[in-house]
Structures are given as C-alpha cells and as structure tokens.
C-alpha cells in the first residue's frame, strides 16, 4: 500500500501519469492535487475518475496549510510533483506567476513533505519526493554541433522566465536532499507530444488550426530544433524512476528524436490533410512566419543513456506512429478541443497573437 500525491494531474503529462498509476496499481491510493488553472482539465481523466483508488483534490500547491493537512490526512509517503506553469510564451508576458507557482509552489510542497515526514517515527524511510523538470534548464545547444547533447552534468543555463523558474525549483529539491536528507529525485525531460496537451503548445495548436484552415504562426524561420517524446513514454519513465530510481539522482529523459520546427510542422500538416481526406500538403500554404519568440532557444537534445543503462528505459514508440496516433486523437476529440478553444480562451489566444 502506498499513498501518493501527484500534483498537476489534471494537466497534460500529469493526466497520463495519474491514469497509468491508478490503472496499474489498484493497491495504491492516488491523490491528484491540482488548482485547475486554465491548463487543468478534469475531462482529461474522465475514464478513471470513479476508480476506488483515486481522489481529486482541488488545491493550490502554494497553499502550504492545505498541502500539509492533506499529507497528514492521507498518510502520504510519495510525491510526484508535476504542477507548474508550463508555457514559455506566457512566462515572457507574466514571469511573476511562474516564480510563484514553480518556485514558491515547489518550496511549499517540499516544506510540507519535510515537516510531515520528519514528524513520523520512521521519518524518511520508504518516502520519496520526485520532481518533474525540463531539459530547458540546460539552455540551448548549437545547431551546427549535432554531437552535443544535454547530459545530467550539463551546466544549468536557463534563458526564459519559465526555464529559470524550473531551474530554481530543481535547485530547491536538491537542497532539501543535501540539507535535510529528504529522498528526492529530479528528472529533466524533452518536449512531450500526445493526447490531452493544451492547444497553446505547437502540435495541438497547429492540428486545430489546420483543421479550421487558420494560419500557422511559425516563430522566426522555423529552424529551432526540439527533441520529441510521446507522452506515454514519459509516463512510463516516471513510473520506473519513482520505483527504481536512486535517491538524490538526476535522470534525463528524451526521445533521441530531433526535429526542426518547420519539418515537424510539414509532417503534421500532411498527416492532418490525409486523415481529413484532403489532398496531402494542400494546407502547407497556412504556414505563416511571424516574429520570433524572445530569447528563443535554438536547439534542445537529450542524452538519455544513463536512464537506459541504469534502469533499462527506452522510448517505445516510433515517431511516425506517435504522430499519427496524436493527430488522429485530436481529430477524433473535437469536442474536447472545442470546450477549450471556445469562449474566453479564444479571446486570450487572439490577444496573444495580436501584436506578433
Ligand atoms: P500543463 O500546463 O499541461 O499542466 C500543468 C498542471 O498544473 C495543470 O493541470 C494546472 O492546473 C496545474 N497547476 C498549475 N499551477 C498550479 C498550482 N499553483 N497548484 C496546483 N496545480 C497547479 O503542463 P505539462 O505540459 O503537463 O507539464 C507538467 C510538468 O512537466 C511541468 O512541471 C513541466 O515543467 C514539466 N515538463 C513538461 C514538458 C512538456 O513537453 N510539456 C517537458 C518536460 C517537462
Ligand atoms: O523542452 C521541454 C519543454 O517543451 C517543456 O518544459 C515546456 O513545458 C513545453 O511547453 C515545451 O516548451 P517549448 O517552448 O519547446 O514548446 P512549444 O510547444 O511552446 O514550442 C515548440 C517549438 O515551436 C518552439 O521552438 C517554439 C515553436 N512555436 C511554438 C508555438 C506555440 C512556433 O513556432 N509557433 C507557435 O505558435
């Protein structure tokens, strides 16, 4: 029996992690703590919401008292911490919210776990605080040096307010291990894609725009490179590392799957066209080059050999299959998409792009 808080479980990656744990471990109690910001959506968890080992708690991770009380009430022995503000463009417009949630919220989770676990006779025995982070903390790699990859020892060099806030939260997590002996783990993952991603991120935004024949705003020249991993492979890695990872370690998680934005966009366009019965490539003319993102990191690429060597994890899905499944999922779940993109959000989206 374990009692695990998963924060941010109503978001994109969190919902996949919650689903995996609830289904795979019926003997565990899974408590999804989520504030339900614009990015949190309980519709992402419809299929498991009635399972007896699942509980949803609407709470802000910055609310130390609420988190501490919940840990006591549920005898929590594990935390998988995903809740965060996650969109780089929003962090450029509103960095304070990112510092509050990503830095202060993580600190509040750590302090609540520390005080609760230290109050128990067994203290940190059998406990685990697992923090989910990003490859963006390492900064950017060079385009003309494909041999360069982010490893677990790459220096932190965040460029955006988002990545600076995630870097700061990573440091706090490690500090709680080094100072108090808390059994922590940090993982840094590359770009995820798959079902249930909020349609402000490149792939779901573009799938929806192509469907509605709206322009596709490509930042700069579309030459930036990202390393794409199917979200269920990330969830599998989180499961493995939560159970088998070594305390105080960092693991990089990535797909060995680098794509230039413009190339992945063309693949998405052709896949949507084909699945909608349009002439393949007929929507390529929707590509619209717009002003670049400020401080836009040129290239991310993860070296995940440590995770493979030590724990035997590898991505299971070929990209061609993953992107086909992803596009098909969004086209088949138009109602999910419409519920998000109608009303208030539409106004927000238009204001985001009004001055580009
Ligand atoms: P998301 O934006 O889809 O979901 C974030 C979730 O956190 C939402 O459900 C939101 O309601 C919740 N949340 C936000 N602020 C909160 C608060 N103050 N209290 C409680 N809940 C709050 O994010 P995602 O893409 O699923 O990312 C999840 C985590 O994984 C983040 O920590 C992110 O930094 C990290 N990550 C994401 C990616 C990626 O490609 N998406 C890659 C690597 C790491
Ligand atoms: O690398 C991991 C990170 O990946 C996560 O930590 C973040 O939470 C997640 O949002 C993601 O960050 P990116 O900034 O890489 O993802 P995004 O989908 O916003 O953008 C992917 C690339 O596409 C990036 O180079 C910017 C570009 N882009 C994005 C959007 C939304 C465009 O050209 N046009 C767009 O409209």
Coordinates of C-alpha atoms in Angstrom, one line a residue, residues 88-249:
X88 CA 7.3 29.6 -22.3
X89 CA 5.3 32.4 -24.2
X90 CA 3.2 33.0 -21.1
X91 CA 6.3 33.3 -18.9
X92 CA 7.6 36.0 -21.2
X93 CA 4.4 38.0 -20.6
X94 CA 3.9 37.2 -16.9
X95 CA 7.1 36.0 -15.2
X96 CA 5.7 36.6 -11.6
X97 CA 3.1 33.8 -12.0
X98 CA 5.9 31.4 -12.9
X99 CA 8.0 32.3 -9.9
X100 CA 5.1 32.0 -7.6
X101 CA 3.9 28.5 -8.8
X102 CA 7.1 26.9 -10.0
X103 CA 9.4 28.2 -7.3
X104 CA 7.3 29.0 -4.2
X105 CA 4.8 26.2 -5.0
X106 CA 7.6 23.6 -5.2
X107 CA 9.1 25.0 -2.0
X108 CA 5.7 24.7 -0.3
X109 CA 5.4 21.1 -1.4
X110 CA 8.9 20.3 -0.2
X111 CA 8.4 22.0 3.2
X112 CA 5.1 20.3 3.8
X113 CA 6.6 16.9 3.0
X114 CA 9.6 17.6 5.2
X115 CA 7.5 18.6 8.2
X116 CA 5.1 15.7 7.8
X117 CA 7.7 13.0 7.2
X118 CA 10.0 14.3 10.0
X119 CA 7.0 14.1 12.4
X120 CA 6.7 10.3 11.8
X121 CA 8.7 7.7 13.8
X122 CA 10.2 6.2 10.6
X123 CA 11.0 9.7 9.2
X124 CA 12.2 9.5 5.6
X125 CA 12.2 5.7 5.5
X126 CA 10.2 4.5 2.5
X127 CA 9.4 8.0 1.4
X128 CA 10.1 9.7 -2.0
X129 CA 9.8 13.2 -3.4
X130 CA 10.0 13.1 -7.2
X131 CA 10.2 16.4 -9.0
X132 CA 9.4 16.5 -12.8
X133 CA 11.5 19.1 -14.6
X134 CA 12.5 20.1 -18.1
X135 CA 15.5 20.0 -20.5
X136 CA 15.1 23.8 -20.9
X137 CA 17.1 24.4 -17.6
X138 CA 20.2 23.5 -19.6
X139 CA 19.8 26.4 -22.0
X140 CA 20.4 25.8 -25.7
X141 CA 22.6 23.7 -27.9
X142 CA 24.3 24.7 -31.2
X143 CA 22.7 23.8 -34.5
X144 CA 26.0 23.1 -36.2
X145 CA 27.2 20.7 -33.4
X146 CA 24.8 17.7 -33.7
X147 CA 27.1 15.6 -31.4
X148 CA 26.3 17.9 -28.5
X149 CA 23.5 16.6 -26.2
X150 CA 22.3 17.6 -22.7
X151 CA 23.6 15.2 -20.1
X152 CA 22.8 15.1 -16.4
X153 CA 26.0 17.1 -15.8
X154 CA 25.4 19.8 -18.3
X155 CA 25.6 23.2 -16.7
X156 CA 22.3 25.0 -15.9
X157 CA 21.9 28.0 -18.2
X158 CA 18.1 28.8 -18.4
X159 CA 17.1 31.6 -20.8
X160 CA 13.4 32.1 -20.4
X161 CA 11.5 33.1 -17.2
X162 CA 9.9 29.6 -17.5
X163 CA 13.1 27.7 -17.5
X164 CA 14.7 30.0 -14.9
X165 CA 11.8 29.2 -12.6
X166 CA 12.1 25.4 -13.3
X167 CA 15.9 25.6 -12.7
X168 CA 15.3 27.3 -9.4
X169 CA 12.8 24.7 -8.3
X170 CA 15.3 21.9 -9.3
X171 CA 17.9 23.6 -7.0
X172 CA 15.4 23.7 -4.1
X173 CA 14.6 20.0 -4.5
X174 CA 18.3 19.1 -4.4
X175 CA 18.9 21.4 -1.5
X176 CA 16.2 19.5 0.5
X177 CA 18.1 16.3 -0.1
X178 CA 21.5 17.8 0.8
X179 CA 20.3 19.8 3.8
X180 CA 17.6 17.6 5.4
X181 CA 18.3 14.2 3.8
X182 CA 14.9 14.1 2.0
X183 CA 14.8 11.3 -0.5
X184 CA 14.4 13.3 -3.7
X185 CA 14.8 12.6 -7.4
X186 CA 14.8 15.0 -10.3
X187 CA 14.2 14.2 -13.9
X188 CA 14.6 16.5 -16.9
X189 CA 12.6 15.6 -20.0
X190 CA 12.4 16.9 -23.5
X191 CA 9.3 18.1 -25.4
X192 CA 6.3 15.8 -25.0
X193 CA 3.6 15.3 -27.5
X194 CA 0.4 13.3 -27.5
X195 CA -3.3 13.4 -26.4
X196 CA -4.6 15.9 -23.9
X197 CA -2.0 18.6 -24.5
X198 CA -3.3 22.1 -24.1
X199 CA -3.7 23.7 -27.5
X200 CA -1.3 26.6 -26.9
X201 CA 1.6 24.3 -27.5
X202 CA 2.9 23.8 -31.0
X203 CA 1.5 20.4 -32.0
X204 CA -2.2 20.6 -30.8
X205 CA -2.4 24.3 -31.7
X206 CA -1.3 23.6 -35.3
X207 CA -3.5 20.5 -35.6
X208 CA -6.5 22.5 -34.6
X209 CA -5.6 25.5 -36.8
X210 CA -5.1 23.2 -39.9
X211 CA -8.4 21.7 -39.3
X212 CA -10.0 25.1 -39.3
X213 CA -7.7 26.4 -42.0
X214 CA -6.3 29.1 -39.8
X215 CA -2.8 30.5 -40.2
X216 CA 0.1 28.5 -38.6
X217 CA 2.3 31.1 -36.7
X218 CA 5.9 29.7 -37.2
X219 CA 8.3 31.7 -34.9
X220 CA 11.3 33.1 -36.8
X221 CA 12.4 30.9 -39.6
X222 CA 11.2 27.6 -38.1
X223 CA 14.8 26.4 -37.7
X224 CA 14.7 25.7 -33.9
X225 CA 15.1 22.1 -33.0
X226 CA 13.2 20.1 -30.4
X227 CA 13.6 16.5 -29.2
X228 CA 10.1 15.0 -29.2
X229 CA 8.9 12.2 -26.9
X230 CA 5.5 10.6 -26.9
X231 CA 3.8 11.4 -23.5
X232 CA 3.0 7.8 -22.6
X233 CA 6.7 7.0 -22.8
X234 CA 7.4 9.8 -20.4
X235 CA 4.8 8.5 -18.0
X236 CA 6.4 5.0 -18.2
X237 CA 9.7 6.5 -17.4
X238 CA 8.2 8.4 -14.4
X239 CA 6.7 5.1 -13.1
X240 CA 10.1 3.3 -13.5
X241 CA 12.1 6.1 -11.9
X242 CA 9.6 6.6 -9.0
X243 CA 10.0 2.9 -8.1
X244 CA 13.6 2.1 -9.1
X245 CA 15.5 5.3 -9.4
X246 CA 18.3 6.1 -7.0
X247 CA 17.7 8.8 -4.4
X248 CA 19.4 12.1 -5.0
X249 CA 20.0 11.2 -8.7

